[in-house]
């Protein structure tokens, strides 16, 4: 691995510099959420989408707003409700009497950062309207493609506790989210610091742009050039394979999940100032990148076994050094 690294030197210093600016900016709004911010940043560097799943009031919306404000890009919030229609998300074609032609009116999804708030309160039909947006970065209406400006990131939130009046996301849509980020309750010191910051107004109102869209696109390209040795790729594939044969799993990690973990390892390496990925980079992002892609057996849920626990079990049982092929 070190031999490969010596012949490949992507400019990871610029990734670290831009990342530190974003982390510092978001840190003025979210206190004590360094791990969640790192996972969100890793997702941004990999040009992915975030599923922020946690109880109400822990900062999911603030994370999205602080990220958009730090990037200085357009931001739209779509409140998902049972009566929300796909046209309310994507836009609609209307007849323009002045020109005598149909004209496409773009919906709120045409933003750089889109917050799909409480996405599981939308109907499956409306949820599915985001599939092409997330995968293809475009909307097709009446046979015409309407591409998005880059960067483009969807941050969807949902409450994992309240199920009444919700429509769980299907596996195909969950698989399109690069990472599932949980913020959790703050520790007492962080919560006190948060209250002190609110004394003279909410810090979200003072978030300033710290990087440009061009810089984000540039560092995304740098992350793609980070070297991943074959042994690390084999480790990623073995982790995915172990989920598919795990006794508590009905449906394991897809090849899309393996590719996401590969990209996440590249981003983690760049954030650490390295031009090459290590197995530890894979392990650090395995839970947020893989856990939401699993479908557990009913018996596992009855015994209180969760997806995170399964991924941690797979990490513990999968050797870092795989045996050489014979």
Short mmCIF file of the C-alpha atoms (twelve columns), coordinates in Angstrom:
data_MODEL
# 
_entry.id   MODEL 
# 
loop_
_atom_site.group_PDB 
_atom_site.id 
_atom_site.type_symbol 
_atom_site.label_atom_id 
_atom_site.label_alt_id 
_atom_site.label_comp_id 
_atom_site.label_asym_id 
_atom_site.label_seq_id 
_atom_site.Cartn_x 
_atom_site.Cartn_y 
_atom_site.Cartn_z 
_atom_site.pdbx_PDB_model_num 
ATOM 1   C CA . UNK A 1   0.000   0.000   0.000   1 
ATOM 2   C CA . UNK A 2   2.775   2.432   0.834   1 
ATOM 3   C CA . UNK A 3   4.410   1.630   -2.498  1 
ATOM 4   C CA . UNK A 4   1.243   2.588   -4.332  1 
ATOM 5   C CA . UNK A 5   0.927   5.754   -2.267  1 
ATOM 6   C CA . UNK A 6   4.446   6.867   -3.141  1 
ATOM 7   C CA . UNK A 7   3.531   6.998   -6.835  1 
ATOM 8   C CA . UNK A 8   0.255   8.840   -6.363  1 
ATOM 9   C CA . UNK A 9   0.005   12.252  -4.707  1 
ATOM 10  C CA . UNK A 10  -3.376  13.946  -5.105  1 
ATOM 11  C CA . UNK A 11  -3.581  17.437  -3.688  1 
ATOM 12  C CA . UNK A 12  -5.301  16.427  -0.467  1 
ATOM 13  C CA . UNK A 13  -4.069  19.544  1.349   1 
ATOM 14  C CA . UNK A 14  -6.702  21.642  -0.415  1 
ATOM 15  C CA . UNK A 15  -9.367  19.143  0.684   1 
ATOM 16  C CA . UNK A 16  -8.298  19.567  4.304   1 
ATOM 17  C CA . UNK A 17  -8.247  23.357  4.018   1 
ATOM 18  C CA . UNK A 18  -11.746 23.598  2.543   1 
ATOM 19  C CA . UNK A 19  -13.123 20.952  4.909   1 
ATOM 20  C CA . UNK A 20  -11.790 22.784  7.974   1 
ATOM 21  C CA . UNK A 21  -13.556 25.983  6.872   1 
ATOM 22  C CA . UNK A 22  -16.888 24.173  6.505   1 
ATOM 23  C CA . UNK A 23  -16.512 22.303  9.807   1 
ATOM 24  C CA . UNK A 24  -15.688 25.531  11.645  1 
ATOM 25  C CA . UNK A 25  -18.666 27.311  10.088  1 
ATOM 26  C CA . UNK A 26  -21.158 24.543  10.919  1 
ATOM 27  C CA . UNK A 27  -19.621 24.240  14.391  1 
ATOM 28  C CA . UNK A 28  -20.853 27.745  15.201  1 
ATOM 29  C CA . UNK A 29  -24.415 26.421  14.818  1 
ATOM 30  C CA . UNK A 30  -24.185 22.790  15.960  1 
ATOM 31  C CA . UNK A 31  -22.353 22.212  19.238  1 
ATOM 32  C CA . UNK A 32  -20.834 18.834  20.082  1 
ATOM 33  C CA . UNK A 33  -21.866 17.195  16.791  1 
ATOM 34  C CA . UNK A 34  -18.392 16.760  15.307  1 
ATOM 35  C CA . UNK A 35  -18.955 13.146  14.234  1 
ATOM 36  C CA . UNK A 36  -22.245 13.920  12.452  1 
ATOM 37  C CA . UNK A 37  -20.694 16.948  10.735  1 
ATOM 38  C CA . UNK A 38  -17.753 14.815  9.578   1 
ATOM 39  C CA . UNK A 39  -20.094 12.208  8.101   1 
ATOM 40  C CA . UNK A 40  -22.128 14.909  6.348   1 
ATOM 41  C CA . UNK A 41  -18.949 16.493  5.000   1 
ATOM 42  C CA . UNK A 42  -17.696 13.121  3.796   1 
ATOM 43  C CA . UNK A 43  -20.986 12.670  1.936   1 
ATOM 44  C CA . UNK A 44  -20.646 16.093  0.322   1 
ATOM 45  C CA . UNK A 45  -17.084 15.310  -0.808  1 
ATOM 46  C CA . UNK A 46  -18.372 12.098  -2.387  1 
ATOM 47  C CA . UNK A 47  -21.233 13.906  -4.178  1 
ATOM 48  C CA . UNK A 48  -23.801 11.866  -2.239  1 
ATOM 49  C CA . UNK A 49  -27.060 12.409  -0.367  1 
ATOM 50  C CA . UNK A 50  -27.753 12.330  3.375   1 
ATOM 51  C CA . UNK A 51  -30.517 10.626  5.347   1 
ATOM 52  C CA . UNK A 52  -30.641 12.399  8.713   1 
ATOM 53  C CA . UNK A 53  -32.579 10.066  10.978  1 
ATOM 54  C CA . UNK A 54  -33.120 11.086  14.580  1 
ATOM 55  C CA . UNK A 55  -35.663 12.283  17.123  1 
ATOM 56  C CA . UNK A 56  -37.118 15.797  16.708  1 
ATOM 57  C CA . UNK A 57  -35.210 18.818  17.924  1 
ATOM 58  C CA . UNK A 58  -31.616 17.601  17.767  1 
ATOM 59  C CA . UNK A 59  -30.528 19.768  14.818  1 
ATOM 60  C CA . UNK A 60  -31.253 17.905  11.588  1 
ATOM 61  C CA . UNK A 61  -32.691 20.984  9.865   1 
ATOM 62  C CA . UNK A 62  -29.951 23.196  11.308  1 
ATOM 63  C CA . UNK A 63  -27.328 20.882  9.805   1 
ATOM 64  C CA . UNK A 64  -28.855 21.310  6.359   1 
ATOM 65  C CA . UNK A 65  -29.215 25.085  6.677   1 
ATOM 66  C CA . UNK A 66  -25.713 25.534  8.100   1 
ATOM 67  C CA . UNK A 67  -24.203 23.433  5.308   1 
ATOM 68  C CA . UNK A 68  -26.019 25.408  2.612   1 
ATOM 69  C CA . UNK A 69  -25.084 28.717  4.238   1 
ATOM 70  C CA . UNK A 70  -21.426 27.721  4.495   1 
ATOM 71  C CA . UNK A 71  -21.360 26.826  0.794   1 
ATOM 72  C CA . UNK A 72  -23.211 29.991  -0.194  1 
ATOM 73  C CA . UNK A 73  -25.532 28.045  -2.493  1 
ATOM 74  C CA . UNK A 74  -29.279 27.956  -3.030  1 
ATOM 75  C CA . UNK A 75  -31.304 26.128  -0.379  1 
ATOM 76  C CA . UNK A 76  -34.932 24.987  -0.438  1 
ATOM 77  C CA . UNK A 77  -36.914 23.155  2.188   1 
ATOM 78  C CA . UNK A 78  -39.705 20.825  1.088   1 
ATOM 79  C CA . UNK A 79  -42.055 19.817  3.898   1 
ATOM 80  C CA . UNK A 80  -43.283 16.324  3.067   1 
ATOM 81  C CA . UNK A 81  -46.931 15.699  3.972   1 
ATOM 82  C CA . UNK A 82  -49.464 13.072  2.792   1 
ATOM 83  C CA . UNK A 83  -51.065 15.584  0.397   1 
ATOM 84  C CA . UNK A 84  -47.772 16.643  -1.232  1 
ATOM 85  C CA . UNK A 85  -47.758 15.807  -4.958  1 
ATOM 86  C CA . UNK A 86  -44.792 14.981  -7.210  1 
ATOM 87  C CA . UNK A 87  -45.482 18.207  -9.134  1 
ATOM 88  C CA . UNK A 88  -45.038 20.143  -5.866  1 
ATOM 89  C CA . UNK A 89  -41.474 18.806  -5.796  1 
ATOM 90  C CA . UNK A 90  -40.468 18.603  -9.448  1 
ATOM 91  C CA . UNK A 91  -42.474 21.426  -10.992 1 
ATOM 92  C CA . UNK A 92  -45.239 21.494  -13.575 1 
ATOM 93  C CA . UNK A 93  -45.780 22.261  -17.256 1 
ATOM 94  C CA . UNK A 94  -48.274 25.106  -17.836 1 
ATOM 95  C CA . UNK A 95  -49.766 26.740  -20.904 1 
ATOM 96  C CA . UNK A 96  -48.421 30.227  -21.566 1 
ATOM 97  C CA . UNK A 97  -51.119 32.224  -23.369 1 
ATOM 98  C CA . UNK A 98  -48.673 34.948  -24.395 1 
ATOM 99  C CA . UNK A 99  -46.342 32.619  -26.295 1 
ATOM 100 C CA . UNK A 100 -48.888 29.979  -27.194 1 
ATOM 101 C CA . UNK A 101 -46.573 27.269  -25.875 1 
ATOM 102 C CA . UNK A 102 -46.256 25.013  -22.870 1 
ATOM 103 C CA . UNK A 103 -43.671 26.193  -20.352 1 
ATOM 104 C CA . UNK A 104 -42.002 24.168  -17.611 1 
ATOM 105 C CA . UNK A 105 -42.087 25.827  -14.182 1 
ATOM 106 C CA . UNK A 106 -39.294 24.369  -12.091 1 
ATOM 107 C CA . UNK A 107 -40.105 23.036  -8.632  1 
ATOM 108 C CA . UNK A 108 -38.172 23.549  -5.376  1 
ATOM 109 C CA . UNK A 109 -35.969 20.521  -6.084  1 
ATOM 110 C CA . UNK A 110 -33.979 22.782  -8.419  1 
ATOM 111 C CA . UNK A 111 -31.635 23.964  -5.674  1 
ATOM 112 C CA . UNK A 112 -28.097 23.095  -4.698  1 
ATOM 113 C CA . UNK A 113 -29.109 21.864  -1.224  1 
ATOM 114 C CA . UNK A 114 -32.603 20.369  -0.893  1 
ATOM 115 C CA . UNK A 115 -34.011 19.574  2.538   1 
ATOM 116 C CA . UNK A 116 -36.692 16.878  2.221   1 
ATOM 117 C CA . UNK A 117 -38.117 17.372  5.698   1 
ATOM 118 C CA . UNK A 118 -39.907 14.380  7.238   1 
ATOM 119 C CA . UNK A 119 -39.668 12.508  3.952   1 
ATOM 120 C CA . UNK A 120 -41.475 9.475   5.335   1 
ATOM 121 C CA . UNK A 121 -44.654 11.548  5.756   1 
ATOM 122 C CA . UNK A 122 -44.939 11.845  1.987   1 
ATOM 123 C CA . UNK A 123 -46.741 9.179   -0.022  1 
ATOM 124 C CA . UNK A 124 -44.678 6.556   -1.886  1 
ATOM 125 C CA . UNK A 125 -45.551 8.252   -5.173  1 
ATOM 126 C CA . UNK A 126 -44.126 11.574  -4.008  1 
ATOM 127 C CA . UNK A 127 -41.104 9.903   -2.407  1 
ATOM 128 C CA . UNK A 128 -40.388 8.186   -5.714  1 
ATOM 129 C CA . UNK A 129 -40.312 11.551  -7.483  1 
ATOM 130 C CA . UNK A 130 -36.868 12.064  -5.941  1 
ATOM 131 C CA . UNK A 131 -35.383 8.856   -7.353  1 
ATOM 132 C CA . UNK A 132 -34.306 10.304  -10.707 1 
ATOM 133 C CA . UNK A 133 -33.247 13.554  -9.024  1 
ATOM 134 C CA . UNK A 134 -30.903 11.755  -6.643  1 
ATOM 135 C CA . UNK A 135 -29.455 9.252   -9.096  1 
ATOM 136 C CA . UNK A 136 -29.346 11.153  -12.389 1 
ATOM 137 C CA . UNK A 137 -29.179 14.750  -11.094 1 
ATOM 138 C CA . UNK A 138 -31.972 15.737  -13.441 1 
ATOM 139 C CA . UNK A 139 -35.752 15.834  -13.894 1 
ATOM 140 C CA . UNK A 140 -37.486 14.423  -16.961 1 
ATOM 141 C CA . UNK A 141 -40.787 16.120  -17.801 1 
ATOM 142 C CA . UNK A 142 -42.703 15.494  -21.031 1 
ATOM 143 C CA . UNK A 143 -39.687 13.716  -22.480 1 
ATOM 144 C CA . UNK A 144 -37.308 16.623  -21.843 1 
ATOM 145 C CA . UNK A 145 -34.353 16.426  -19.447 1 
ATOM 146 C CA . UNK A 146 -33.742 19.309  -17.063 1 
ATOM 147 C CA . UNK A 147 -30.320 18.894  -15.378 1 
ATOM 148 C CA . UNK A 148 -29.478 20.383  -11.987 1 
ATOM 149 C CA . UNK A 149 -26.678 22.785  -11.239 1 
ATOM 150 C CA . UNK A 150 -23.824 21.249  -9.268  1 
ATOM 151 C CA . UNK A 151 -23.151 20.653  -6.469  1 
ATOM 152 C CA . UNK A 152 -26.487 19.009  -5.715  1 
ATOM 153 C CA . UNK A 153 -27.266 17.277  -2.436  1 
ATOM 154 C CA . UNK A 154 -30.509 16.025  -0.915  1 
ATOM 155 C CA . UNK A 155 -30.715 15.977  2.875   1 
ATOM 156 C CA . UNK A 156 -33.780 14.012  3.930   1 
ATOM 157 C CA . UNK A 157 -34.929 13.860  7.541   1 
ATOM 158 C CA . UNK A 158 -37.157 11.389  9.307   1 
ATOM 159 C CA . UNK A 159 -38.139 10.493  12.855  1 
ATOM 160 C CA . UNK A 160 -37.350 6.821   13.582  1 
ATOM 161 C CA . UNK A 161 -39.671 6.661   16.581  1 
ATOM 162 C CA . UNK A 162 -43.024 7.998   15.356  1 
ATOM 163 C CA . UNK A 163 -44.685 5.716   12.803  1 
ATOM 164 C CA . UNK A 164 -48.319 6.914   12.744  1 
ATOM 165 C CA . UNK A 165 -49.145 8.576   9.445   1 
ATOM 166 C CA . UNK A 166 -45.799 7.693   7.849   1 
ATOM 167 C CA . UNK A 167 -44.747 5.727   4.781   1 
ATOM 168 C CA . UNK A 168 -41.417 3.908   5.284   1 
ATOM 169 C CA . UNK A 169 -38.897 4.496   2.496   1 
ATOM 170 C CA . UNK A 170 -38.526 1.458   0.206   1 
ATOM 171 C CA . UNK A 171 -35.185 -0.310  -0.057  1 
ATOM 172 C CA . UNK A 172 -34.492 1.101   -3.536  1 
ATOM 173 C CA . UNK A 173 -34.743 4.658   -2.247  1 
ATOM 174 C CA . UNK A 174 -32.798 4.025   0.960   1 
ATOM 175 C CA . UNK A 175 -30.008 2.603   -1.189  1 
ATOM 176 C CA . UNK A 176 -29.694 5.944   -3.000  1 
ATOM 177 C CA . UNK A 177 -28.725 7.765   0.177   1 
ATOM 178 C CA . UNK A 178 -24.968 7.762   0.540   1 
ATOM 179 C CA . UNK A 179 -25.008 7.846   4.352   1 
ATOM 180 C CA . UNK A 180 -27.405 7.835   7.261   1 
ATOM 181 C CA . UNK A 181 -26.393 10.460  9.810   1 
ATOM 182 C CA . UNK A 182 -27.654 10.515  13.392  1 
ATOM 183 C CA . UNK A 183 -27.009 13.488  15.655  1 
ATOM 184 C CA . UNK A 184 -28.217 12.227  19.038  1 
ATOM 185 C CA . UNK A 185 -28.771 14.257  22.173  1 
ATOM 186 C CA . UNK A 186 -25.958 16.635  23.133  1 
ATOM 187 C CA . UNK A 187 -23.900 16.056  26.249  1 
ATOM 188 C CA . UNK A 188 -24.656 18.456  29.160  1 
ATOM 189 C CA . UNK A 189 -21.687 20.763  28.463  1 
ATOM 190 C CA . UNK A 190 -22.611 21.091  24.781  1 
ATOM 191 C CA . UNK A 191 -26.263 21.751  25.618  1 
ATOM 192 C CA . UNK A 192 -25.278 24.513  28.046  1 
ATOM 193 C CA . UNK A 193 -22.992 26.027  25.396  1 
ATOM 194 C CA . UNK A 194 -25.870 25.884  22.923  1 
ATOM 195 C CA . UNK A 195 -28.173 27.754  25.301  1 
ATOM 196 C CA . UNK A 196 -25.513 30.412  25.875  1 
ATOM 197 C CA . UNK A 197 -25.175 30.963  22.123  1 
ATOM 198 C CA . UNK A 198 -28.915 31.581  21.850  1 
ATOM 199 C CA . UNK A 199 -28.679 34.536  24.236  1 
ATOM 200 C CA . UNK A 200 -28.401 37.116  21.450  1 
ATOM 201 C CA . UNK A 201 -30.178 35.279  18.633  1 
ATOM 202 C CA . UNK A 202 -29.856 32.027  16.736  1 
ATOM 203 C CA . UNK A 203 -26.358 31.485  15.273  1 
ATOM 204 C CA . UNK A 204 -27.856 30.123  12.030  1 
ATOM 205 C CA . UNK A 205 -28.684 33.713  11.079  1 
ATOM 206 C CA . UNK A 206 -24.987 34.616  11.085  1 
ATOM 207 C CA . UNK A 207 -23.666 31.755  8.955   1 
ATOM 208 C CA . UNK A 208 -21.527 33.138  6.135   1 
ATOM 209 C CA . UNK A 209 -20.259 31.583  2.923   1 
ATOM 210 C CA . UNK A 210 -16.758 30.179  3.485   1 
ATOM 211 C CA . UNK A 211 -16.172 28.291  0.205   1 
ATOM 212 C CA . UNK A 212 -17.416 28.476  -3.378  1 
ATOM 213 C CA . UNK A 213 -19.253 25.948  -5.514  1 
ATOM 214 C CA . UNK A 214 -16.203 25.722  -7.763  1 
ATOM 215 C CA . UNK A 215 -14.024 24.778  -4.784  1 
ATOM 216 C CA . UNK A 216 -16.453 22.030  -3.783  1 
ATOM 217 C CA . UNK A 217 -16.489 20.574  -7.300  1 
ATOM 218 C CA . UNK A 218 -12.683 20.753  -7.347  1 
ATOM 219 C CA . UNK A 219 -12.200 18.855  -4.077  1 
ATOM 220 C CA . UNK A 220 -14.764 16.265  -5.171  1 
ATOM 221 C CA . UNK A 221 -12.492 15.555  -8.137  1 
ATOM 222 C CA . UNK A 222 -9.471  15.306  -5.819  1 
ATOM 223 C CA . UNK A 223 -11.279 12.790  -3.602  1 
ATOM 224 C CA . UNK A 224 -11.962 10.610  -6.658  1 
ATOM 225 C CA . UNK A 225 -8.215  10.464  -7.318  1 
ATOM 226 C CA . UNK A 226 -7.296  9.094   -3.871  1 
ATOM 227 C CA . UNK A 227 -5.615  5.721   -4.281  1 
ATOM 228 C CA . UNK A 228 -7.375  2.603   -2.969  1 
ATOM 229 C CA . UNK A 229 -5.216  -0.518  -2.954  1 
ATOM 230 C CA . UNK A 230 -6.689  -3.795  -4.157  1 
ATOM 231 C CA . UNK A 231 -6.459  -5.236  -0.643  1 
ATOM 232 C CA . UNK A 232 -8.676  -2.408  0.661   1 
ATOM 233 C CA . UNK A 233 -11.171 -2.974  -2.166  1 
ATOM 234 C CA . UNK A 234 -11.223 -6.674  -1.281  1 
ATOM 235 C CA . UNK A 235 -11.879 -5.764  2.353   1 
ATOM 236 C CA . UNK A 236 -14.865 -3.604  1.307   1 
ATOM 237 C CA . UNK A 237 -16.285 -6.396  -0.853  1 
ATOM 238 C CA . UNK A 238 -15.799 -8.921  1.955   1 
ATOM 239 C CA . UNK A 239 -17.716 -6.677  4.370   1 
ATOM 240 C CA . UNK A 240 -20.587 -6.449  1.889   1 
ATOM 241 C CA . UNK A 241 -20.504 -10.197 1.281   1 
ATOM 242 C CA . UNK A 242 -20.644 -10.902 5.010   1 
ATOM 243 C CA . UNK A 243 -23.820 -8.812  5.339   1 
ATOM 244 C CA . UNK A 244 -25.464 -10.863 2.592   1 
ATOM 245 C CA . UNK A 245 -24.851 -14.124 4.448   1 
ATOM 246 C CA . UNK A 246 -25.420 -12.823 7.987   1 
ATOM 247 C CA . UNK A 247 -27.931 -14.849 9.988   1 
ATOM 248 C CA . UNK A 248 -29.941 -11.768 10.990  1 
ATOM 249 C CA . UNK A 249 -30.114 -10.195 7.524   1 
ATOM 250 C CA . UNK A 250 -32.821 -10.739 4.910   1 
ATOM 251 C CA . UNK A 251 -31.285 -8.425  2.296   1 
ATOM 252 C CA . UNK A 252 -27.622 -7.454  2.472   1 
ATOM 253 C CA . UNK A 253 -25.571 -4.582  1.119   1 
ATOM 254 C CA . UNK A 254 -25.878 -4.012  -2.629  1 
ATOM 255 C CA . UNK A 255 -22.976 -3.304  -5.019  1 
ATOM 256 C CA . UNK A 256 -24.056 0.358   -4.837  1 
ATOM 257 C CA . UNK A 257 -23.329 0.163   -1.111  1 
ATOM 258 C CA . UNK A 258 -19.871 -1.270  -1.790  1 
ATOM 259 C CA . UNK A 259 -19.153 1.573   -4.207  1 
ATOM 260 C CA . UNK A 260 -20.343 4.120   -1.641  1 
ATOM 261 C CA . UNK A 261 -18.032 2.668   1.020   1 
ATOM 262 C CA . UNK A 262 -15.158 2.757   -1.480  1 
ATOM 263 C CA . UNK A 263 -15.808 6.470   -2.089  1 
ATOM 264 C CA . UNK A 264 -16.230 7.138   1.646   1 
ATOM 265 C CA . UNK A 265 -12.817 5.593   2.323   1 
ATOM 266 C CA . UNK A 266 -11.319 7.932   -0.281  1 
ATOM 267 C CA . UNK A 267 -12.933 10.950  1.409   1 
ATOM 268 C CA . UNK A 268 -11.786 9.877   4.866   1 
ATOM 269 C CA . UNK A 269 -8.240  9.474   3.598   1 
ATOM 270 C CA . UNK A 270 -8.293  12.945  2.029   1 
ATOM 271 C CA . UNK A 271 -9.667  14.470  5.232   1 
ATOM 272 C CA . UNK A 272 -6.784  12.817  7.095   1 
ATOM 273 C CA . UNK A 273 -4.272  14.328  4.649   1 
ATOM 274 C CA . UNK A 274 -3.437  11.071  2.874   1 
ATOM 275 C CA . UNK A 275 -3.426  10.278  -0.822  1 
ATOM 276 C CA . UNK A 276 -4.249  6.623   -0.151  1 
ATOM 277 C CA . UNK A 277 -7.015  4.862   1.769   1 
ATOM 278 C CA . UNK A 278 -6.537  2.486   4.683   1 
ATOM 279 C CA . UNK A 279 -8.819  -0.208  6.127   1 
ATOM 280 C CA . UNK A 280 -9.380  2.113   9.105   1 
ATOM 281 C CA . UNK A 281 -10.990 4.623   6.716   1 
ATOM 282 C CA . UNK A 282 -13.374 1.890   5.637   1 
ATOM 283 C CA . UNK A 283 -14.187 0.936   9.219   1 
ATOM 284 C CA . UNK A 284 -14.821 4.553   10.221  1 
ATOM 285 C CA . UNK A 285 -17.553 5.022   7.621   1 
ATOM 286 C CA . UNK A 286 -18.993 1.491   7.495   1 
ATOM 287 C CA . UNK A 287 -21.894 2.120   9.891   1 
ATOM 288 C CA . UNK A 288 -23.254 5.366   8.352   1 
ATOM 289 C CA . UNK A 289 -22.749 4.126   4.780   1 
ATOM 290 C CA . UNK A 290 -24.004 0.535   5.118   1 
ATOM 291 C CA . UNK A 291 -26.458 0.241   8.011   1 
ATOM 292 C CA . UNK A 292 -29.492 1.816   6.299   1 
ATOM 293 C CA . UNK A 293 -29.051 -0.528  3.319   1 
ATOM 294 C CA . UNK A 294 -29.802 -3.678  5.310   1 
ATOM 295 C CA . UNK A 295 -33.172 -5.388  5.598   1 
ATOM 296 C CA . UNK A 296 -33.240 -7.445  8.777   1 
ATOM 297 C CA . UNK A 297 -35.191 -10.628 9.361   1 
ATOM 298 C CA . UNK A 298 -38.325 -10.335 11.473  1 
ATOM 299 C CA . UNK A 299 -36.796 -12.525 14.187  1 
ATOM 300 C CA . UNK A 300 -33.847 -10.134 14.521  1 
ATOM 301 C CA . UNK A 301 -36.149 -7.178  15.110  1 
ATOM 302 C CA . UNK A 302 -38.098 -9.167  17.703  1 
ATOM 303 C CA . UNK A 303 -34.845 -9.810  19.576  1 
ATOM 304 C CA . UNK A 304 -33.923 -6.113  19.492  1 
ATOM 305 C CA . UNK A 305 -31.112 -6.519  16.976  1 
ATOM 306 C CA . UNK A 306 -30.568 -3.427  14.829  1 
ATOM 307 C CA . UNK A 307 -28.729 -2.748  11.582  1 
ATOM 308 C CA . UNK A 308 -25.940 -0.868  13.348  1 
ATOM 309 C CA . UNK A 309 -25.335 -3.855  15.591  1 
ATOM 310 C CA . UNK A 310 -25.115 -6.136  12.540  1 
ATOM 311 C CA . UNK A 311 -22.536 -3.900  10.810  1 
ATOM 312 C CA . UNK A 312 -20.469 -3.706  13.989  1 
ATOM 313 C CA . UNK A 313 -20.634 -7.509  14.248  1 
ATOM 314 C CA . UNK A 314 -19.482 -7.867  10.632  1 
ATOM 315 C CA . UNK A 315 -16.601 -5.429  11.223  1 
ATOM 316 C CA . UNK A 316 -15.480 -7.419  14.237  1 
ATOM 317 C CA . UNK A 317 -15.579 -10.771 12.459  1 
ATOM 318 C CA . UNK A 318 -14.057 -9.725  9.125   1 
ATOM 319 C CA . UNK A 319 -10.244 -9.831  9.106   1 
ATOM 320 C CA . UNK A 320 -8.385  -6.765  7.848   1 
ATOM 321 C CA . UNK A 321 -5.778  -8.892  6.106   1 
ATOM 322 C CA . UNK A 322 -7.559  -11.190 3.695   1 
ATOM 323 C CA . UNK A 323 -5.841  -14.430 2.676   1 
ATOM 324 C CA . UNK A 324 -4.012  -14.271 -0.648  1 
ATOM 325 C CA . UNK A 325 -5.668  -15.925 -3.629  1 
ATOM 326 C CA . UNK A 326 -4.245  -19.299 -4.574  1 
# 
